[in-house]
mmCIF file of C-alpha atoms in Angstrom:
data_model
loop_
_atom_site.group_PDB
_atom_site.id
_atom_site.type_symbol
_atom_site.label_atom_id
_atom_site.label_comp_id
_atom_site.label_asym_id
_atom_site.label_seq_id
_atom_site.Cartn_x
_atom_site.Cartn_y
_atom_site.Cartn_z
ATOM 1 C CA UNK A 1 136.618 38.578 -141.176
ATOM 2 C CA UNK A 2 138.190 35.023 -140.483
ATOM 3 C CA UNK A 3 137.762 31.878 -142.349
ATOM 4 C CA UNK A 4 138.101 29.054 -140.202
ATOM 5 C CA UNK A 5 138.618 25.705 -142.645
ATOM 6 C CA UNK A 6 137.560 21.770 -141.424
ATOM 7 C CA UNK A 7 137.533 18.720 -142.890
ATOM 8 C CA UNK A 8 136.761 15.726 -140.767
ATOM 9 C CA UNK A 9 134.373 16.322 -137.937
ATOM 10 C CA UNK A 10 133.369 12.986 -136.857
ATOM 11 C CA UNK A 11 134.006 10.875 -133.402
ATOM 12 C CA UNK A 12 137.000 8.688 -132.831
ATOM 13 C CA UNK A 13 136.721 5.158 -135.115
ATOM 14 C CA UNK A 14 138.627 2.285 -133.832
ATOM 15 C CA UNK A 15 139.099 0.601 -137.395
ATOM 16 C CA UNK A 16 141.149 3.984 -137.845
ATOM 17 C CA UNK A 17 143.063 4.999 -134.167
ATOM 18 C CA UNK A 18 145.902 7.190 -135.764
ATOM 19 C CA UNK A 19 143.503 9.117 -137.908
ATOM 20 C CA UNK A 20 143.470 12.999 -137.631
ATOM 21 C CA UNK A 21 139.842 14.159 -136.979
ATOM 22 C CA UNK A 22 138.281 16.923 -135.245
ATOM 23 C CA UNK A 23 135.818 15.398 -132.603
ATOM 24 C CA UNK A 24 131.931 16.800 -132.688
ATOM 25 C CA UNK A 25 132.422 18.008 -128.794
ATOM 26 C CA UNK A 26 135.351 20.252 -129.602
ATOM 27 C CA UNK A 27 134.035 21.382 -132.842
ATOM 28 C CA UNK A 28 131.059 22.809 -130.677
ATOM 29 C CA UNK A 29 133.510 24.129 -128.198
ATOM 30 C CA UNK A 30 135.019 25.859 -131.472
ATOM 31 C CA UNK A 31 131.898 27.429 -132.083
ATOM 32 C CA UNK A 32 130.957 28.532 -128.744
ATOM 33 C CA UNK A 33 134.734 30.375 -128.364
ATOM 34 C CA UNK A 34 134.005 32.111 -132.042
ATOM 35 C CA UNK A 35 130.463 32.895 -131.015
ATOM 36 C CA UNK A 36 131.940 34.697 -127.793
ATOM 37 C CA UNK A 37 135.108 36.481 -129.126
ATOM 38 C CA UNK A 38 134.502 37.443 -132.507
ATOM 39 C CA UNK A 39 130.242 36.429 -133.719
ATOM 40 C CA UNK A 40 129.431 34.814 -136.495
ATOM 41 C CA UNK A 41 128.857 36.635 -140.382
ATOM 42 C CA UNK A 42 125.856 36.291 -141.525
ATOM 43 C CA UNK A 43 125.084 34.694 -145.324
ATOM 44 C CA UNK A 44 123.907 37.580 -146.308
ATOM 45 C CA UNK A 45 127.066 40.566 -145.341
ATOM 46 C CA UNK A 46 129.379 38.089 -146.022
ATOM 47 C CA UNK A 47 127.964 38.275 -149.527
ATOM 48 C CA UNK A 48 127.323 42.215 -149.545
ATOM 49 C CA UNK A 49 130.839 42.325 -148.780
ATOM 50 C CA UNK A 50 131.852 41.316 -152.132
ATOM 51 C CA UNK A 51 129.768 44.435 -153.550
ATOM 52 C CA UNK A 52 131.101 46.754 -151.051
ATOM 53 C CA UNK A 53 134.524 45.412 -150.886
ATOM 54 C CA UNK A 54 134.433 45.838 -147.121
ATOM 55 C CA UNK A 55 135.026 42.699 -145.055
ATOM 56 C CA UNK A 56 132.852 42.839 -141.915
ATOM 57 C CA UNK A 57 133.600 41.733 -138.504
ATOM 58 C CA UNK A 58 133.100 38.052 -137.836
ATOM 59 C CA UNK A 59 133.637 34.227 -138.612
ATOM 60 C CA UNK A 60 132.825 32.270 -141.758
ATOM 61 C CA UNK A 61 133.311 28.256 -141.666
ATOM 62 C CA UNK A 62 134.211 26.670 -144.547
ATOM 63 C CA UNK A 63 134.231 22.560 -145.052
ATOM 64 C CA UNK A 64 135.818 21.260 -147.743
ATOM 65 C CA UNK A 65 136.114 17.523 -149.848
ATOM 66 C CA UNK A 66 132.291 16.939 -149.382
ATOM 67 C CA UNK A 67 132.732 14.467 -146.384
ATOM 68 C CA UNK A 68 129.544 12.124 -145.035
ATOM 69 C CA UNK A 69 130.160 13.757 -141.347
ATOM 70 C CA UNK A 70 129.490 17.171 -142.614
ATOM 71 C CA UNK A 71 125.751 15.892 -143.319
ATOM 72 C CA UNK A 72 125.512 13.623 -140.088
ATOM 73 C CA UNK A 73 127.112 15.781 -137.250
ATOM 74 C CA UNK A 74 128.120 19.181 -139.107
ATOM 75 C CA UNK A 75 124.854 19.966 -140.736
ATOM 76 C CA UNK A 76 122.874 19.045 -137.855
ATOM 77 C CA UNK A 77 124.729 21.283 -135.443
ATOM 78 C CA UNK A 78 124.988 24.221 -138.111
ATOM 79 C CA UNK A 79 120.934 24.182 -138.319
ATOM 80 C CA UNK A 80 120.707 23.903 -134.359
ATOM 81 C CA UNK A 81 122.644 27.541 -133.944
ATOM 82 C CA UNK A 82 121.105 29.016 -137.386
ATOM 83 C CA UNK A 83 124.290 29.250 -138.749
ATOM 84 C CA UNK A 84 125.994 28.451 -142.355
ATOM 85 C CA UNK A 85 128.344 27.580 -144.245
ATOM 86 C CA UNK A 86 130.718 26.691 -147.323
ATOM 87 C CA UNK A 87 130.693 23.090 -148.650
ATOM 88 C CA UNK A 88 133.772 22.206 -151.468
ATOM 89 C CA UNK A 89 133.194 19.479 -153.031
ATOM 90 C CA UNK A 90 135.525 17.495 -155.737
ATOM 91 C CA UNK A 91 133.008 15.672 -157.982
ATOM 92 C CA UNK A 92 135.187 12.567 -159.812
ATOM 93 C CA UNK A 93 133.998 10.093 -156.751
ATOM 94 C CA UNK A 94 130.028 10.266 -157.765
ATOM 95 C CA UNK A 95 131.121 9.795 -161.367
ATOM 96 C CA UNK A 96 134.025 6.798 -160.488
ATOM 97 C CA UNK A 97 132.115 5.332 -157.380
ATOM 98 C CA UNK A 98 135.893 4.920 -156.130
ATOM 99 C CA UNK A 99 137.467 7.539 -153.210
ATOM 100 C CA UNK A 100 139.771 9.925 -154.315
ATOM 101 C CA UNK A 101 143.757 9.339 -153.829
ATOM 102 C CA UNK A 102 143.617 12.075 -151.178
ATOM 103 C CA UNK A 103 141.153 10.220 -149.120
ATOM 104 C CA UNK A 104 142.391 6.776 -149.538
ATOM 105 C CA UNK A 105 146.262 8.374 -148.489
ATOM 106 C CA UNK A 106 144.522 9.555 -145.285
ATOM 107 C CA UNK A 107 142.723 6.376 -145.276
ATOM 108 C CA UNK A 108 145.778 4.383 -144.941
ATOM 109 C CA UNK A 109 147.350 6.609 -142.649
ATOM 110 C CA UNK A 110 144.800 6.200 -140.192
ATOM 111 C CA UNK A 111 144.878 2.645 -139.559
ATOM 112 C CA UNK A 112 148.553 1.763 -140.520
ATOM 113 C CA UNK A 113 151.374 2.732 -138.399
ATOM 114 C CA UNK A 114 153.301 5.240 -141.035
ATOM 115 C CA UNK A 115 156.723 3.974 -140.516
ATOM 116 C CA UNK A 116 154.971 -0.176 -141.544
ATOM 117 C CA UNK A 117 153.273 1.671 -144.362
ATOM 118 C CA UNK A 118 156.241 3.405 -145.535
ATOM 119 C CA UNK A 119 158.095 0.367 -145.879
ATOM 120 C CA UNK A 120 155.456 -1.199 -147.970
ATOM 121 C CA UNK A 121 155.348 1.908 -150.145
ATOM 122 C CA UNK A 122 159.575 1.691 -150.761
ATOM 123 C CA UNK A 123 158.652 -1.524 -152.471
ATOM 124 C CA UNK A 124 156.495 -0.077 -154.644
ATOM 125 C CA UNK A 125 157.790 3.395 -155.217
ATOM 126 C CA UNK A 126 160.770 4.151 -158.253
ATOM 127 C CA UNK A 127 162.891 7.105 -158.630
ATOM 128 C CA UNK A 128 161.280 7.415 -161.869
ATOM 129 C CA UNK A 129 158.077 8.340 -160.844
ATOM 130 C CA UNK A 130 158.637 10.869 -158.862
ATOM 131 C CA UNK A 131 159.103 13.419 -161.092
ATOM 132 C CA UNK A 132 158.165 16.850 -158.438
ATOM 133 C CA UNK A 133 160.760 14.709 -156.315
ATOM 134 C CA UNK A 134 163.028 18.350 -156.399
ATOM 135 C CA UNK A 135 160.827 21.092 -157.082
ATOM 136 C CA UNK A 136 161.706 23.411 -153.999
ATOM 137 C CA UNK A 137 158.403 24.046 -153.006
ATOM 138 C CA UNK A 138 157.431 20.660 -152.510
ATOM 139 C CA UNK A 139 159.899 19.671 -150.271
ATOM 140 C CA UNK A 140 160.016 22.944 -148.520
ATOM 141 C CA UNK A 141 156.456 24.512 -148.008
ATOM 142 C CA UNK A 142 154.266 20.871 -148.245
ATOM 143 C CA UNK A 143 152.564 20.246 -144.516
ATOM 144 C CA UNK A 144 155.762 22.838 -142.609
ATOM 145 C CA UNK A 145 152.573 24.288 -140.391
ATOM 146 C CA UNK A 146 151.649 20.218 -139.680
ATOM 147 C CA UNK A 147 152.277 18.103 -136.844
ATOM 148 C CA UNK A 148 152.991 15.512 -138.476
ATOM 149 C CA UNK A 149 155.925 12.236 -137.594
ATOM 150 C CA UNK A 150 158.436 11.949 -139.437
ATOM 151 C CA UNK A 151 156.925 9.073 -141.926
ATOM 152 C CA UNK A 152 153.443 10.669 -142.282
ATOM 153 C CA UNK A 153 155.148 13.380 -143.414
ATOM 154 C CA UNK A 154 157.115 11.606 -146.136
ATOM 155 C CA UNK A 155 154.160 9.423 -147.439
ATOM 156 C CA UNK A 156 152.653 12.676 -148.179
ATOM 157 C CA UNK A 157 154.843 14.259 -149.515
ATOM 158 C CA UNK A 158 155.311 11.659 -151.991
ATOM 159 C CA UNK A 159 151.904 10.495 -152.552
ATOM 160 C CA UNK A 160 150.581 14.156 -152.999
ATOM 161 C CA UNK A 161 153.435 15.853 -154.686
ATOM 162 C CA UNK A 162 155.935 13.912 -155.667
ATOM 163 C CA UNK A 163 154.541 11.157 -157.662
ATOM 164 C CA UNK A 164 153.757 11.388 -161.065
ATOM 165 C CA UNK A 165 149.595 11.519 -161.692
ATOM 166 C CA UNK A 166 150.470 8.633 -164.125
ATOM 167 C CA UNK A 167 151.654 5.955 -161.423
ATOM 168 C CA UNK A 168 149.995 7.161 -158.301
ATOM 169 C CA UNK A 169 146.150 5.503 -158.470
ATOM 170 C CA UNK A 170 147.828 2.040 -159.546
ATOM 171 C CA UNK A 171 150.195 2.467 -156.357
ATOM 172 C CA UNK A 172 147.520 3.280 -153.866
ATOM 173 C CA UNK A 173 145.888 0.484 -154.964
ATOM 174 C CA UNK A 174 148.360 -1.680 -154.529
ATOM 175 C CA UNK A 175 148.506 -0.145 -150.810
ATOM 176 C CA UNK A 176 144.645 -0.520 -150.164
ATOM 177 C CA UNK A 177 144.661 -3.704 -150.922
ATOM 178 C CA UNK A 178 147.433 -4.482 -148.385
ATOM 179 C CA UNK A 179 145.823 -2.924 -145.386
ATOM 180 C CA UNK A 180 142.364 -1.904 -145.912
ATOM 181 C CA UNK A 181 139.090 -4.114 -146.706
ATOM 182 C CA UNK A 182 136.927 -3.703 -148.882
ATOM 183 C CA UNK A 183 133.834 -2.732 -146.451
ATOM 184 C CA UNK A 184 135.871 0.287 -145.421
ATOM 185 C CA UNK A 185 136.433 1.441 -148.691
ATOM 186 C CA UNK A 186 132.670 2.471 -149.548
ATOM 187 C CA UNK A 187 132.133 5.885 -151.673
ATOM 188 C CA UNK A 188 128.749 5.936 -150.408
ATOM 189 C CA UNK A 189 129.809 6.100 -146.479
ATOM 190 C CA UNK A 190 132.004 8.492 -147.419
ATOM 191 C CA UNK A 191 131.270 11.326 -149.392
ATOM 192 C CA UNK A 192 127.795 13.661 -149.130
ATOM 193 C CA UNK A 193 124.811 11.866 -151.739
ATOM 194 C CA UNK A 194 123.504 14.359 -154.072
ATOM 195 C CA UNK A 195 120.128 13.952 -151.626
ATOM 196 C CA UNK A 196 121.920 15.420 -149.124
ATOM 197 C CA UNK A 197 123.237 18.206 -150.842
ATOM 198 C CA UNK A 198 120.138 19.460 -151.940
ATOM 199 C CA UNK A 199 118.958 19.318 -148.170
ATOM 200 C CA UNK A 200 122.047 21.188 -147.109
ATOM 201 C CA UNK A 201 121.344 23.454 -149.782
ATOM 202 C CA UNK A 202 117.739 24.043 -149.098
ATOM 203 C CA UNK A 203 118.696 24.708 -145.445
ATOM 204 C CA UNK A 204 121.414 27.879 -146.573
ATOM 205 C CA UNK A 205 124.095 25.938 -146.932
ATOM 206 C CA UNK A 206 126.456 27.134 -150.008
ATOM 207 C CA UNK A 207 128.257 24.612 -152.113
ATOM 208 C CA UNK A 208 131.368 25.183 -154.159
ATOM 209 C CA UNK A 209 133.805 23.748 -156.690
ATOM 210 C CA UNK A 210 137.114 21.545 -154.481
ATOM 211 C CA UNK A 211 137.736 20.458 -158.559
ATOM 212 C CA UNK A 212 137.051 17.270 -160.124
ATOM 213 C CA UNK A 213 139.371 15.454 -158.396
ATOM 214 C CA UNK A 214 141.687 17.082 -155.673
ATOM 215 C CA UNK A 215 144.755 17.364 -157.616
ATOM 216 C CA UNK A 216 147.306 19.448 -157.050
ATOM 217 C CA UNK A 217 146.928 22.553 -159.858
ATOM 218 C CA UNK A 218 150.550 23.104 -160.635
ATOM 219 C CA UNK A 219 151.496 20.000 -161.699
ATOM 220 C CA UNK A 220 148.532 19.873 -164.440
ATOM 221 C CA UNK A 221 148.532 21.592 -167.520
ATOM 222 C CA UNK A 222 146.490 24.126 -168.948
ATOM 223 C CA UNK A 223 143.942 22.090 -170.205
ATOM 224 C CA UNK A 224 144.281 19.816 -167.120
ATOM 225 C CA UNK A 225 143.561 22.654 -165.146
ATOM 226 C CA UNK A 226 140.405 23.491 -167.620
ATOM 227 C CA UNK A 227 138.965 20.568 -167.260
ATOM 228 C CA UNK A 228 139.381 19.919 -163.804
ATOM 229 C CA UNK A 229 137.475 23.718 -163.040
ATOM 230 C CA UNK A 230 134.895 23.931 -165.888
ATOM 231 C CA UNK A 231 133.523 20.419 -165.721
ATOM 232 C CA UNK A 232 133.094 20.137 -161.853
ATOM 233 C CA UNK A 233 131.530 23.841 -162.096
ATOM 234 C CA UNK A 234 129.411 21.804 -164.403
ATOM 235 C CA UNK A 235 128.319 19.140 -162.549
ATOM 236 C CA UNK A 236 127.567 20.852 -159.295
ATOM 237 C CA UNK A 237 125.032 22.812 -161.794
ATOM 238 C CA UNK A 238 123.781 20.114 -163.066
ATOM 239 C CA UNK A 239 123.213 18.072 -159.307
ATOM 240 C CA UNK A 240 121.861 21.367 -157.609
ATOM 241 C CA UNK A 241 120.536 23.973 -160.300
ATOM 242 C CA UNK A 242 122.216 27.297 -160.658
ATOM 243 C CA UNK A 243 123.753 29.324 -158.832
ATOM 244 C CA UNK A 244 124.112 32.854 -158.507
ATOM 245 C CA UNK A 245 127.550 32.397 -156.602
ATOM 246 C CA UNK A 246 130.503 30.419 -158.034
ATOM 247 C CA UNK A 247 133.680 29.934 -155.450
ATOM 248 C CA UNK A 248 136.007 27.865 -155.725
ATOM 249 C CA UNK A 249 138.442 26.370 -153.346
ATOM 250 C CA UNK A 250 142.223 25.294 -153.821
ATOM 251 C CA UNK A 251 143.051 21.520 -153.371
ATOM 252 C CA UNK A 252 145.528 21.243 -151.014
ATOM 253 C CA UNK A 253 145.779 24.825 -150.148
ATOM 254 C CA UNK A 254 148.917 27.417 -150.220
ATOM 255 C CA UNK A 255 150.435 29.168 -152.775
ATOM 256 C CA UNK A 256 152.894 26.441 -154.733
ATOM 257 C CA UNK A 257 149.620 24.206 -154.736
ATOM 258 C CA UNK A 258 148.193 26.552 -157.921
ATOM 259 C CA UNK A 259 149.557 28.545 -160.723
ATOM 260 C CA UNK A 260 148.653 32.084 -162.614
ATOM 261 C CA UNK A 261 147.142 29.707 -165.382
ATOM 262 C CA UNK A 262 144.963 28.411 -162.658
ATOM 263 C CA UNK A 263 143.997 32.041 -161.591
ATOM 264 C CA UNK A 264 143.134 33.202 -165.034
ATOM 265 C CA UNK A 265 140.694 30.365 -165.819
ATOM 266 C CA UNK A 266 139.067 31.191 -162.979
ATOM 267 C CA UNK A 267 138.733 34.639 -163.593
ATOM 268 C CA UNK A 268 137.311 33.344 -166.807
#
């Protein structure tokens, strides 16, 4: 069984020309190579599989952060092959109305040069607040598999691990509102509405917990950790009923990106 991860599916914006998106033509070039060479699993052995403990032969496709082109080009071409899939979803935006730090970082990465946006960010950044500045597996394992230059790579790094929680909203900010106008900062063009969750949902899509809001897990504490899990278990309950499944996907991804504590409450 493979588990092939997206995020942005969507066609080439030119508000946003150094942003890193899969186009909808070679997403359905994707699919057409994993129909041929390995077939798709179906909803319901991928869940059997669980019981059994026997993974079957096959693809799953998993989308995570709850992203507006998984409705309008992902969804459509998902119901047009009678396939499925896996939806994460980190629920702070529909409570904030603002896009999460994650998203903005990517955001500003797409329509700033990174080396003109780095040297905006040294103005704003002190040694202070980067705390995770020298935990090893920060500056070691963070984006090694990505192709990234060498400044993308270092606003990342900082942005996402680095930076203390406590200073890194009021410094994005402070970047937004540098480079990015208001009219392309809208939650609502952004994320998935609860509306179209419940289609997706209706359809066979299955939707799952990306946390409240797309931290990193190690560097929260227990009851951090608690709160980001429980209450975004919560409100996913609460916007599309209950559900006999509950998954849950890492923000970020890889092991230094979550702890034992963060297994545990799981497990829980």
């Amino acid at each position: 069984m493979k588990a092939i991860m997206y995020h942005y599916v969507r066609p080439y914006d030119r508000n946003f020309p150094f942003f890193k998106n899969l186009n909808i033509e070679d997403f359905c070039k994707q699919l057409d190579y994993f129909q041929e060479n390995f077939g798709f699993v179906s909803q319901h052995d991928f869940i059997n599989s669980f019981q059994t403990g026997v993974p079957v032969n096959g693809v799953i496709l998993t989308f995570d952060d709850g992203l507006k082109c998984h409705y309008k080009y992902v969804f459509e071409e998902l119901k047009r092959r009678n396939l499925w899939g896996v939806f994460y979803i980190s629920t702070k935006p529909y409570k904030t109305k603002k896009i999460l730090d994650v998203h903005r970082i990517h955001l500003l990465l797409g329509h700033v040069e990174s080396n003109i946006l780095y040297e905006y960010l040294k103005t704003l950044i002190q040694e202070e607040m980067l705390t995770d500045k020298f935990r090893i597996e920060f500056r070691e394992l963070t984006y090694a598999d990505q192709d990234n230059d060498y400044y993308t790579q270092l606003i990342k790094r900082i942005l996402n691990y680095y930076i203390t929680y406590e200073y890194r909203e009021n410094v994005i900010d402070k970047l937004m509102d540098k480079f990015i106008r208001n009219s392309m900062n809208s939650v609502d063009s952004f994320y998935l509405t609860s509306h179209e969750m419940k289609e997706m949902q209706n359809a066979g899509m299955i939707f799952g917990s990306h946390a409240v809001s797309h931290s990193v897990m190690s560097k929260l504490t227990l009851i951090e950790q608690t709160h980001e899990i429980v209450d975004s278990f919560n409100f996913i309950e609460q916007e599309l009923g209950e559900s006999e499944y509950k998954t849950f996907c890492y923000p970020y991804g890889g092991f230094h990106t979550f702890s034992k504590e963060t297994e545990a409450i799981l497990k829980q």
